[in-house]
Amino acid sequence: MIQDNFAEIVEGLKRMLQNDLGEKEVERLKERLGEKKFYDLILHFGNEKYIEDKLKEYATYSAAHAYKCFKKKIGGKNFKKWIYWSGVAAACFVVLVGWLWHMENEQVQNEIARARTDMSLLVPGGQKAQLKLANGTMVEVVGDSMAIQENSGAQIQYADGKLSYRSQENVRQLIYNELIVPMAGECYLVLDDGTQVWMNSDSKLKYPVKFLGTEREVFLEGEAYFKVARGNSPFIVNTCRGNIRVLGTTFDIKAYRDEEEMLTTLVSGKVQFINSSGTIELLPGEQAVVMNGGCVEKRQVEVEEYIGWREGVYVFREQRLETIMTDLARWYNVSVFYQHPDIKEVRFTGNLRRYETINTFMEILSRTGDVKYNINGNTIILYQ
């Protein structure tokens, strides 16, 4: 019986594939295999193209799903009998493929490795932005360093990833610049008063080159993390759904026009959120949520979930997959297609380093078993 001579059979098959068996030994091997169909199947294993094609084919299968379908088809008493004999054949197959894999079959390994490499690696964004000057001139904020002189007398420097302003005392009127950060971009900005602003992807900030008067006022669309320098005049961030008013504090604002919620998350200090519905005051660890209709509510949050991106890590805690993918789509500049609406409601908990490929996250997500994915160019397809 095959199971009584398994080691001998495997050794014989290995020698056969090396053309190291005589005619009598080949006949003896056929007898050991017991059934000619096993021997014929084994002959395929000497064909590198056959092995390569099968490995690629098997790589697309879901083992768990295939097992359920197969068991249903076989059914009943025949299942145990079939699985016993096919198990022996499968064992031969596994051993032989493993052996071939480590022999002169490096070509197969290399081609499969190349196939994996060729699957779109969606790389993260980086430091890039456009600066719109007061006269309408657009300047690409790239490279190692650059210096710009505004007509107003303001000096703009870009070095070590930081865009900073220094204005002359003779500036007497409000002159605005606008920083435009594209998809897959980010930028670190230091305003004339020393306020630090970290701009996230697909965001715009309009601000004066020098603050004048009784208020320091800027206009935000998108997401930015502010560390406001203390001063005698209040700092006001205008958004499409209301204003945030502070003196000296640290907070994150997420105000994309195409999202249902606008979020203001306070890290330190104190802020006021003001819109037509009224005024809400926030303390550290609190968040103001503004819905499309203008309704505002306050809630306690884990701050790291909302500001982690600034520290170089995304933190997800029972987060809806659609919300996660919306954020990642901006940073990786990709489109996301959901095969079924239910997939958007899948909840995920975990972290992702901001500067890793999105493939890392997609692999972790797929291991949960709830969602599978495919990458086609710059589109991620999610399916059940």
mmCIF file of C-alpha atoms in Angstrom:
data_model
loop_
_atom_site.group_PDB
_atom_site.id
_atom_site.type_symbol
_atom_site.label_atom_id
_atom_site.label_comp_id
_atom_site.label_asym_id
_atom_site.label_seq_id
_atom_site.Cartn_x
_atom_site.Cartn_y
_atom_site.Cartn_z
ATOM 1 C CA MET A 1 0.000 0.000 0.000
ATOM 2 C CA ILE A 2 1.118 3.536 -0.686
ATOM 3 C CA GLN A 3 1.029 4.662 2.921
ATOM 4 C CA ASP A 4 3.394 1.855 3.991
ATOM 5 C CA ASN A 5 6.109 2.911 1.538
ATOM 6 C CA PHE A 6 5.710 6.654 1.460
ATOM 7 C CA ALA A 7 9.348 7.546 2.095
ATOM 8 C CA GLU A 8 10.539 5.095 -0.520
ATOM 9 C CA ILE A 9 8.016 6.422 -3.033
ATOM 10 C CA VAL A 10 9.068 10.012 -2.522
ATOM 11 C CA GLU A 11 12.730 9.108 -2.844
ATOM 12 C CA GLY A 12 11.950 7.178 -6.025
ATOM 13 C CA LEU A 13 10.021 10.100 -7.491
ATOM 14 C CA LYS A 14 12.901 12.454 -6.740
ATOM 15 C CA ARG A 15 15.361 10.155 -8.481
ATOM 16 C CA MET A 16 12.977 9.722 -11.423
ATOM 17 C CA LEU A 17 12.815 13.480 -11.946
ATOM 18 C CA GLN A 18 16.616 13.518 -11.905
ATOM 19 C CA ASN A 19 16.637 10.800 -14.561
ATOM 20 C CA ASP A 20 18.410 8.561 -12.065
ATOM 21 C CA LEU A 21 16.120 5.490 -12.299
ATOM 22 C CA GLY A 22 16.608 2.422 -14.485
ATOM 23 C CA GLU A 23 13.729 0.726 -16.302
ATOM 24 C CA LYS A 24 13.221 -1.894 -13.572
ATOM 25 C CA GLU A 25 13.193 0.765 -10.866
ATOM 26 C CA VAL A 26 10.611 2.750 -12.825
ATOM 27 C CA GLU A 27 8.369 -0.325 -13.081
ATOM 28 C CA ARG A 28 8.789 -0.964 -9.362
ATOM 29 C CA LEU A 29 7.826 2.655 -8.648
ATOM 30 C CA LYS A 30 4.653 2.233 -10.703
ATOM 31 C CA GLU A 31 3.775 -0.812 -8.654
ATOM 32 C CA ARG A 32 4.442 1.086 -5.424
ATOM 33 C CA LEU A 33 2.112 3.858 -6.548
ATOM 34 C CA GLY A 34 -0.558 1.232 -7.068
ATOM 35 C CA GLU A 35 -2.567 3.171 -9.610
ATOM 36 C CA LYS A 36 -1.264 4.344 -12.953
ATOM 37 C CA LYS A 37 -3.146 7.682 -12.669
ATOM 38 C CA PHE A 38 -0.857 8.672 -9.784
ATOM 39 C CA TYR A 39 2.207 7.939 -11.860
ATOM 40 C CA ASP A 40 0.867 9.906 -14.827
ATOM 41 C CA LEU A 41 0.112 12.835 -12.562
ATOM 42 C CA ILE A 42 3.635 12.778 -11.160
ATOM 43 C CA LEU A 43 5.087 13.012 -14.661
ATOM 44 C CA HIS A 44 3.681 16.535 -14.863
ATOM 45 C CA PHE A 45 5.910 17.550 -11.973
ATOM 46 C CA GLY A 46 8.964 17.395 -14.161
ATOM 47 C CA ASN A 47 7.539 20.160 -16.323
ATOM 48 C CA GLU A 48 8.630 23.536 -14.891
ATOM 49 C CA LYS A 49 5.977 25.398 -16.890
ATOM 50 C CA TYR A 50 3.289 23.149 -15.413
ATOM 51 C CA ILE A 51 4.486 23.808 -11.870
ATOM 52 C CA GLU A 52 4.700 27.547 -12.467
ATOM 53 C CA ASP A 53 1.184 27.756 -13.948
ATOM 54 C CA LYS A 54 -0.331 25.701 -11.150
ATOM 55 C CA LEU A 55 1.342 27.689 -8.416
ATOM 56 C CA LYS A 56 0.019 30.911 -9.894
ATOM 57 C CA GLU A 57 -3.418 29.327 -10.241
ATOM 58 C CA TYR A 58 -3.474 28.055 -6.658
ATOM 59 C CA ALA A 59 -2.330 31.440 -5.334
ATOM 60 C CA THR A 60 -5.743 32.885 -6.271
ATOM 61 C CA TYR A 61 -7.756 30.247 -4.408
ATOM 62 C CA SER A 62 -9.364 30.592 -0.995
ATOM 63 C CA ALA A 63 -8.484 27.333 0.727
ATOM 64 C CA ALA A 64 -11.283 27.581 3.286
ATOM 65 C CA HIS A 65 -13.949 28.326 0.673
ATOM 66 C CA ALA A 66 -12.681 25.595 -1.680
ATOM 67 C CA TYR A 67 -12.735 23.038 1.155
ATOM 68 C CA LYS A 68 -16.373 23.820 2.008
ATOM 69 C CA CYS A 69 -17.467 23.567 -1.624
ATOM 70 C CA PHE A 70 -15.519 20.352 -2.146
ATOM 71 C CA LYS A 71 -16.886 18.661 0.989
ATOM 72 C CA LYS A 72 -20.413 19.565 -0.049
ATOM 73 C CA LYS A 73 -19.902 18.007 -3.480
ATOM 74 C CA ILE A 74 -18.293 14.798 -2.170
ATOM 75 C CA GLY A 75 -20.631 14.471 0.804
ATOM 76 C CA GLY A 76 -21.461 11.633 3.184
ATOM 77 C CA LYS A 77 -19.519 8.405 3.554
ATOM 78 C CA ASN A 78 -17.555 8.837 0.354
ATOM 79 C CA PHE A 79 -15.838 11.898 1.781
ATOM 80 C CA LYS A 80 -13.690 10.067 4.338
ATOM 81 C CA LYS A 81 -12.726 7.404 1.827
ATOM 82 C CA TRP A 82 -11.864 9.942 -0.870
ATOM 83 C CA ILE A 83 -9.971 12.242 1.446
ATOM 84 C CA TYR A 84 -7.779 9.336 2.617
ATOM 85 C CA TRP A 85 -6.552 8.416 -0.852
ATOM 86 C CA SER A 86 -6.347 11.979 -2.141
ATOM 87 C CA GLY A 87 -4.454 12.903 1.008
ATOM 88 C CA VAL A 88 -1.713 10.495 0.032
ATOM 89 C CA ALA A 89 -1.535 11.983 -3.447
ATOM 90 C CA ALA A 90 -1.578 15.502 -2.021
ATOM 91 C CA ALA A 91 1.271 14.640 0.316
ATOM 92 C CA CYS A 92 3.310 13.460 -2.654
ATOM 93 C CA PHE A 93 2.456 16.669 -4.455
ATOM 94 C CA VAL A 94 3.525 18.898 -1.549
ATOM 95 C CA VAL A 95 6.825 17.103 -1.028
ATOM 96 C CA LEU A 96 7.652 17.127 -4.714
ATOM 97 C CA VAL A 97 6.755 20.764 -5.251
ATOM 98 C CA GLY A 98 8.845 21.693 -2.232
ATOM 99 C CA TRP A 99 11.759 19.720 -3.588
ATOM 100 C CA LEU A 100 11.448 21.201 -7.076
ATOM 101 C CA TRP A 101 11.173 24.647 -5.537
ATOM 102 C CA HIS A 102 14.611 24.360 -4.026
ATOM 103 C CA MET A 103 16.352 22.714 -6.969
ATOM 104 C CA GLU A 104 17.169 24.170 -10.347
ATOM 105 C CA ASN A 105 13.709 25.652 -10.423
ATOM 106 C CA GLU A 106 14.867 29.130 -9.349
ATOM 107 C CA GLN A 107 13.313 30.519 -12.493
ATOM 108 C CA VAL A 108 9.874 29.796 -11.027
ATOM 109 C CA GLN A 109 10.764 31.560 -7.777
ATOM 110 C CA ASN A 110 12.120 34.565 -9.624
ATOM 111 C CA GLU A 111 9.088 34.892 -11.878
ATOM 112 C CA ILE A 112 6.656 34.649 -8.982
ATOM 113 C CA ALA A 113 8.701 37.183 -7.009
ATOM 114 C CA ARG A 114 8.618 39.467 -10.025
ATOM 115 C CA ALA A 115 4.844 39.009 -10.280
ATOM 116 C CA ARG A 116 4.472 40.088 -6.673
ATOM 117 C CA THR A 117 6.737 43.077 -7.258
ATOM 118 C CA ASP A 118 4.787 44.036 -10.346
ATOM 119 C CA MET A 119 1.530 44.136 -8.361
ATOM 120 C CA SER A 120 1.037 47.846 -7.848
ATOM 121 C CA LEU A 121 2.882 49.081 -4.785
ATOM 122 C CA LEU A 122 1.006 52.200 -3.778
ATOM 123 C CA VAL A 123 3.590 54.381 -2.101
ATOM 124 C CA PRO A 124 2.792 57.090 0.468
ATOM 125 C CA GLY A 125 2.796 60.801 -0.184
ATOM 126 C CA GLY A 126 5.495 63.261 0.785
ATOM 127 C CA GLN A 127 6.398 66.897 1.155
ATOM 128 C CA LYS A 128 4.963 68.848 -1.739
ATOM 129 C CA ALA A 129 2.714 71.866 -2.135
ATOM 130 C CA GLN A 130 2.008 74.950 -4.206
ATOM 131 C CA LEU A 131 2.218 78.467 -2.859
ATOM 132 C CA LYS A 132 -0.049 81.116 -4.360
ATOM 133 C CA LEU A 133 1.476 84.571 -3.868
ATOM 134 C CA ALA A 134 -0.451 87.819 -3.507
ATOM 135 C CA ASN A 135 -0.069 88.642 -7.221
ATOM 136 C CA GLY A 136 -1.416 85.222 -8.272
ATOM 137 C CA THR A 137 1.964 83.664 -9.080
ATOM 138 C CA MET A 138 2.123 79.932 -8.314
ATOM 139 C CA VAL A 139 5.344 78.584 -6.795
ATOM 140 C CA GLU A 140 6.115 74.890 -6.429
ATOM 141 C CA VAL A 141 7.257 74.158 -2.876
ATOM 142 C CA VAL A 142 9.753 71.391 -3.592
ATOM 143 C CA GLY A 143 13.454 70.699 -3.403
ATOM 144 C CA ASP A 144 15.956 71.243 -0.633
ATOM 145 C CA SER A 145 15.619 74.982 -0.123
ATOM 146 C CA MET A 146 14.352 78.149 -1.735
ATOM 147 C CA ALA A 147 13.784 81.815 -0.916
ATOM 148 C CA ILE A 148 10.966 84.068 -2.140
ATOM 149 C CA GLN A 149 10.533 87.819 -1.732
ATOM 150 C CA GLU A 150 6.932 89.011 -1.713
ATOM 151 C CA ASN A 151 6.228 92.438 -3.194
ATOM 152 C CA SER A 152 4.966 93.467 0.239
ATOM 153 C CA GLY A 153 8.421 92.961 1.697
ATOM 154 C CA ALA A 154 7.697 89.607 3.340
ATOM 155 C CA GLN A 155 10.540 87.075 3.184
ATOM 156 C CA ILE A 156 9.543 83.446 2.586
ATOM 157 C CA GLN A 157 12.022 80.645 3.210
ATOM 158 C CA TYR A 158 11.727 76.933 2.488
ATOM 159 C CA ALA A 159 14.353 74.643 4.026
ATOM 160 C CA ASP A 160 14.412 71.223 5.704
ATOM 161 C CA GLY A 161 10.754 70.696 4.845
ATOM 162 C CA LYS A 162 9.623 73.918 6.548
ATOM 163 C CA LEU A 163 7.994 76.913 4.871
ATOM 164 C CA SER A 164 8.385 80.009 7.059
ATOM 165 C CA TYR A 165 7.553 83.726 6.961
ATOM 166 C CA ARG A 166 9.291 86.820 8.249
ATOM 167 C CA SER A 167 7.835 90.217 7.469
ATOM 168 C CA GLN A 168 9.339 93.671 7.587
ATOM 169 C CA GLU A 169 7.972 96.281 9.981
ATOM 170 C CA ASN A 170 6.851 98.450 7.063
ATOM 171 C CA VAL A 171 4.074 96.008 6.031
ATOM 172 C CA ARG A 172 0.900 98.032 6.641
ATOM 173 C CA GLN A 173 -1.848 96.126 4.837
ATOM 174 C CA LEU A 174 -3.188 92.574 4.904
ATOM 175 C CA ILE A 175 -1.633 90.654 2.029
ATOM 176 C CA TYR A 176 -2.637 87.004 1.678
ATOM 177 C CA ASN A 177 -0.833 83.923 0.458
ATOM 178 C CA GLU A 178 -2.481 80.543 -0.021
ATOM 179 C CA LEU A 179 -0.788 77.189 0.560
ATOM 180 C CA ILE A 180 -2.279 74.400 -1.551
ATOM 181 C CA VAL A 181 -1.363 70.829 -0.608
ATOM 182 C CA PRO A 182 -2.387 68.238 -3.232
ATOM 183 C CA MET A 183 -3.397 64.610 -2.857
ATOM 184 C CA ALA A 184 -0.435 62.595 -1.542
ATOM 185 C CA GLY A 185 1.160 65.774 -0.226
ATOM 186 C CA GLU A 186 1.934 67.416 3.107
ATOM 187 C CA CYS A 187 3.604 70.621 4.225
ATOM 188 C CA TYR A 188 4.882 72.190 7.441
ATOM 189 C CA LEU A 189 4.277 75.931 7.704
ATOM 190 C CA VAL A 190 5.397 78.541 10.247
ATOM 191 C CA LEU A 191 3.422 81.783 10.078
ATOM 192 C CA ASP A 192 4.813 85.233 10.791
ATOM 193 C CA ASP A 193 3.642 85.172 14.426
ATOM 194 C CA GLY A 194 5.374 81.833 15.080
ATOM 195 C CA THR A 195 2.219 79.690 14.815
ATOM 196 C CA GLN A 196 3.068 76.237 13.460
ATOM 197 C CA VAL A 197 0.747 74.482 11.011
ATOM 198 C CA TRP A 198 1.042 70.922 9.697
ATOM 199 C CA MET A 199 -1.019 70.607 6.516
ATOM 200 C CA ASN A 200 -2.458 67.244 5.494
ATOM 201 C CA SER A 201 -3.209 66.044 1.951
ATOM 202 C CA ASP A 202 -5.787 67.721 -0.273
ATOM 203 C CA SER A 203 -5.941 70.857 1.909
ATOM 204 C CA LYS A 204 -5.735 74.627 1.491
ATOM 205 C CA LEU A 205 -4.842 77.393 3.929
ATOM 206 C CA LYS A 206 -5.181 81.095 3.173
ATOM 207 C CA TYR A 207 -3.331 83.434 5.554
ATOM 208 C CA PRO A 208 -1.757 86.901 5.704
ATOM 209 C CA VAL A 209 1.999 87.208 5.271
ATOM 210 C CA LYS A 210 1.857 89.394 8.391
ATOM 211 C CA PHE A 211 -0.924 89.572 10.973
ATOM 212 C CA LEU A 212 -2.286 93.070 11.534
ATOM 213 C CA GLY A 213 -5.097 94.455 13.648
ATOM 214 C CA THR A 214 -6.901 92.928 16.611
ATOM 215 C CA GLU A 215 -7.293 89.382 15.233
ATOM 216 C CA ARG A 216 -5.116 86.737 13.608
ATOM 217 C CA GLU A 217 -7.384 85.134 11.021
ATOM 218 C CA VAL A 218 -6.773 82.272 8.562
ATOM 219 C CA PHE A 219 -9.044 80.246 6.243
ATOM 220 C CA LEU A 220 -8.869 76.443 6.075
ATOM 221 C CA GLU A 221 -10.312 73.862 3.734
ATOM 222 C CA GLY A 222 -9.174 70.313 4.489
ATOM 223 C CA GLU A 223 -7.145 69.169 7.482
ATOM 224 C CA ALA A 224 -4.433 70.890 9.495
ATOM 225 C CA TYR A 225 -2.845 70.568 12.920
ATOM 226 C CA PHE A 226 -2.250 73.924 14.611
ATOM 227 C CA LYS A 227 0.123 74.880 17.388
ATOM 228 C CA VAL A 228 -0.856 78.492 17.934
ATOM 229 C CA ALA A 229 1.737 80.904 19.283
ATOM 230 C CA ARG A 230 0.553 82.921 22.269
ATOM 231 C CA GLY A 231 -0.288 86.533 21.569
ATOM 232 C CA ASN A 232 -2.505 89.398 22.634
ATOM 233 C CA SER A 233 -4.892 88.945 19.708
ATOM 234 C CA PRO A 234 -7.143 85.882 19.260
ATOM 235 C CA PHE A 235 -6.297 83.358 16.548
ATOM 236 C CA ILE A 236 -9.308 82.427 14.383
ATOM 237 C CA VAL A 237 -9.568 79.559 11.902
ATOM 238 C CA ASN A 238 -12.437 80.017 9.449
ATOM 239 C CA THR A 239 -13.958 76.879 7.889
ATOM 240 C CA CYS A 240 -16.992 76.151 5.723
ATOM 241 C CA ARG A 241 -19.027 75.151 8.815
ATOM 242 C CA GLY A 242 -17.917 77.578 11.485
ATOM 243 C CA ASN A 243 -14.970 79.250 13.198
ATOM 244 C CA ILE A 244 -12.493 78.101 15.830
ATOM 245 C CA ARG A 245 -11.301 80.843 18.175
ATOM 246 C CA VAL A 246 -8.239 80.442 20.423
ATOM 247 C CA LEU A 247 -5.392 82.299 22.095
ATOM 248 C CA GLY A 248 -2.517 79.843 22.499
ATOM 249 C CA THR A 249 -3.296 76.159 22.104
ATOM 250 C CA THR A 250 -2.825 72.951 20.075
ATOM 251 C CA PHE A 251 -5.618 71.361 18.075
ATOM 252 C CA ASP A 252 -6.544 69.531 14.871
ATOM 253 C CA ILE A 253 -9.237 70.598 12.414
ATOM 254 C CA LYS A 254 -10.623 68.268 9.769
ATOM 255 C CA ALA A 255 -12.944 70.246 7.487
ATOM 256 C CA TYR A 256 -13.308 68.631 4.060
ATOM 257 C CA ARG A 257 -16.343 69.862 2.144
ATOM 258 C CA ASP A 258 -17.197 66.396 0.817
ATOM 259 C CA GLU A 259 -17.359 64.728 4.254
ATOM 260 C CA GLU A 260 -20.456 64.539 6.444
ATOM 261 C CA GLU A 261 -18.644 65.585 9.608
ATOM 262 C CA MET A 262 -16.261 68.397 10.439
ATOM 263 C CA LEU A 263 -14.063 67.606 13.455
ATOM 264 C CA THR A 264 -12.177 69.909 15.805
ATOM 265 C CA THR A 265 -10.052 67.948 18.281
ATOM 266 C CA LEU A 266 -8.358 69.756 21.175
ATOM 267 C CA VAL A 267 -4.950 68.553 22.374
ATOM 268 C CA SER A 268 -4.045 71.320 24.843
ATOM 269 C CA GLY A 269 -5.344 74.691 25.968
ATOM 270 C CA LYS A 270 -8.908 75.802 25.281
ATOM 271 C CA VAL A 271 -10.865 76.618 22.119
ATOM 272 C CA GLN A 272 -14.299 77.878 21.186
ATOM 273 C CA PHE A 273 -16.187 76.579 18.182
ATOM 274 C CA ILE A 274 -18.666 79.115 16.865
ATOM 275 C CA ASN A 275 -21.318 78.796 14.161
ATOM 276 C CA SER A 276 -24.983 79.687 13.600
ATOM 277 C CA SER A 277 -26.068 76.976 16.041
ATOM 278 C CA GLY A 278 -24.164 78.562 18.913
ATOM 279 C CA THR A 279 -20.839 78.311 20.735
ATOM 280 C CA ILE A 280 -19.145 75.231 22.184
ATOM 281 C CA GLU A 281 -16.088 75.400 24.400
ATOM 282 C CA LEU A 282 -13.633 72.514 24.275
ATOM 283 C CA LEU A 283 -11.176 71.217 26.845
ATOM 284 C CA PRO A 284 -8.262 68.828 26.134
ATOM 285 C CA GLY A 285 -9.511 65.427 24.966
ATOM 286 C CA GLU A 286 -12.785 66.851 23.673
ATOM 287 C CA GLN A 287 -13.987 67.122 20.104
ATOM 288 C CA ALA A 288 -16.586 69.292 18.372
ATOM 289 C CA VAL A 289 -18.501 67.449 15.642
ATOM 290 C CA VAL A 290 -20.389 69.525 13.086
ATOM 291 C CA MET A 291 -22.809 67.763 10.750
ATOM 292 C CA ASN A 292 -23.743 68.912 7.248
ATOM 293 C CA GLY A 293 -26.808 70.757 8.496
ATOM 294 C CA GLY A 294 -24.774 72.763 11.012
ATOM 295 C CA CYS A 295 -25.801 70.808 14.113
ATOM 296 C CA VAL A 296 -22.932 70.670 16.641
ATOM 297 C CA GLU A 297 -22.192 68.165 19.392
ATOM 298 C CA LYS A 298 -19.312 67.650 21.809
ATOM 299 C CA ARG A 299 -17.759 64.319 22.722
ATOM 300 C CA GLN A 300 -14.816 62.797 24.591
ATOM 301 C CA VAL A 301 -12.254 61.106 22.331
ATOM 302 C CA GLU A 302 -8.889 59.383 22.337
ATOM 303 C CA VAL A 303 -6.876 62.222 20.824
ATOM 304 C CA GLU A 304 -4.292 59.899 19.210
ATOM 305 C CA GLU A 305 -6.904 58.615 16.770
ATOM 306 C CA TYR A 306 -7.293 62.081 15.279
ATOM 307 C CA ILE A 307 -3.796 63.542 15.439
ATOM 308 C CA GLY A 308 -1.682 60.414 14.874
ATOM 309 C CA TRP A 309 -1.137 61.315 11.225
ATOM 310 C CA ARG A 310 0.945 64.310 12.348
ATOM 311 C CA GLU A 311 3.213 61.967 14.322
ATOM 312 C CA GLY A 312 3.599 59.630 11.332
ATOM 313 C CA VAL A 313 1.089 56.934 12.293
ATOM 314 C CA TYR A 314 -2.583 56.316 11.601
ATOM 315 C CA VAL A 315 -4.461 55.013 14.638
ATOM 316 C CA PHE A 316 -7.763 53.201 14.041
ATOM 317 C CA ARG A 317 -10.056 52.117 16.883
ATOM 318 C CA GLU A 318 -13.195 50.314 15.716
ATOM 319 C CA GLN A 319 -13.206 52.673 12.760
ATOM 320 C CA ARG A 320 -15.515 52.249 9.763
ATOM 321 C CA LEU A 321 -13.614 51.013 6.731
ATOM 322 C CA GLU A 322 -15.056 53.747 4.510
ATOM 323 C CA THR A 323 -13.721 56.424 6.875
ATOM 324 C CA ILE A 324 -10.303 54.774 6.944
ATOM 325 C CA MET A 325 -10.099 54.401 3.185
ATOM 326 C CA THR A 326 -11.192 58.018 2.621
ATOM 327 C CA ASP A 327 -8.204 59.219 4.660
ATOM 328 C CA LEU A 328 -5.788 56.793 3.021
ATOM 329 C CA ALA A 329 -7.076 57.622 -0.462
ATOM 330 C CA ARG A 330 -5.997 61.222 0.019
ATOM 331 C CA TRP A 331 -2.550 60.316 1.332
ATOM 332 C CA TYR A 332 -1.809 57.642 -1.272
ATOM 333 C CA ASN A 333 -3.701 59.382 -4.103
ATOM 334 C CA VAL A 334 -5.825 56.346 -4.961
ATOM 335 C CA SER A 335 -9.450 55.602 -5.776
ATOM 336 C CA VAL A 336 -11.435 53.040 -3.801
ATOM 337 C CA PHE A 337 -14.216 50.870 -5.227
ATOM 338 C CA TYR A 338 -16.523 48.857 -2.950
ATOM 339 C CA GLN A 339 -18.034 45.751 -4.524
ATOM 340 C CA HIS A 340 -20.879 45.888 -1.990
ATOM 341 C CA PRO A 341 -22.062 48.736 0.290
ATOM 342 C CA ASP A 342 -21.840 46.487 3.378
ATOM 343 C CA ILE A 343 -18.054 46.507 3.089
ATOM 344 C CA LYS A 344 -18.020 50.199 4.030
ATOM 345 C CA GLU A 345 -19.410 49.299 7.460
ATOM 346 C CA VAL A 346 -16.661 46.813 8.381
ATOM 347 C CA ARG A 347 -14.894 47.939 11.571
ATOM 348 C CA PHE A 348 -11.123 47.829 11.933
ATOM 349 C CA THR A 349 -8.753 48.356 14.855
ATOM 350 C CA GLY A 350 -5.017 48.767 14.306
ATOM 351 C CA ASN A 351 -2.192 51.123 13.395
ATOM 352 C CA LEU A 352 -0.473 51.973 10.120
ATOM 353 C CA ARG A 353 2.798 53.820 9.727
ATOM 354 C CA ARG A 354 2.091 56.818 7.520
ATOM 355 C CA TYR A 355 5.178 56.349 5.367
ATOM 356 C CA GLU A 356 4.669 52.656 4.522
ATOM 357 C CA THR A 357 2.998 51.485 1.319
ATOM 358 C CA ILE A 358 -0.755 51.080 1.508
ATOM 359 C CA ASN A 359 -0.200 47.430 0.569
ATOM 360 C CA THR A 360 0.934 46.814 4.140
ATOM 361 C CA PHE A 361 -2.444 47.916 5.491
ATOM 362 C CA MET A 362 -4.382 46.034 2.809
ATOM 363 C CA GLU A 363 -2.591 42.781 3.670
ATOM 364 C CA ILE A 364 -3.381 43.207 7.377
ATOM 365 C CA LEU A 365 -6.991 44.032 6.538
ATOM 366 C CA SER A 366 -7.382 40.965 4.314
ATOM 367 C CA ARG A 367 -6.104 38.692 7.097
ATOM 368 C CA THR A 368 -9.131 39.595 9.200
ATOM 369 C CA GLY A 369 -11.164 37.513 6.766
ATOM 370 C CA ASP A 370 -13.856 40.179 6.412
ATOM 371 C CA VAL A 371 -12.529 41.889 3.299
ATOM 372 C CA LYS A 372 -10.373 40.957 0.334
ATOM 373 C CA TYR A 373 -8.763 43.370 -2.090
ATOM 374 C CA ASN A 374 -7.282 43.762 -5.512
ATOM 375 C CA ILE A 375 -5.168 46.611 -6.873
ATOM 376 C CA ASN A 376 -5.639 47.742 -10.447
ATOM 377 C CA GLY A 377 -3.365 50.654 -11.250
ATOM 378 C CA ASN A 378 -4.325 53.387 -8.790
ATOM 379 C CA THR A 379 -7.643 51.802 -7.864
ATOM 380 C CA ILE A 380 -8.209 49.564 -4.850
ATOM 381 C CA ILE A 381 -11.132 47.148 -5.232
ATOM 382 C CA LEU A 382 -12.602 45.825 -1.974
ATOM 383 C CA TYR A 383 -14.806 42.736 -1.980
ATOM 384 C CA GLN A 384 -16.196 40.135 0.411
#
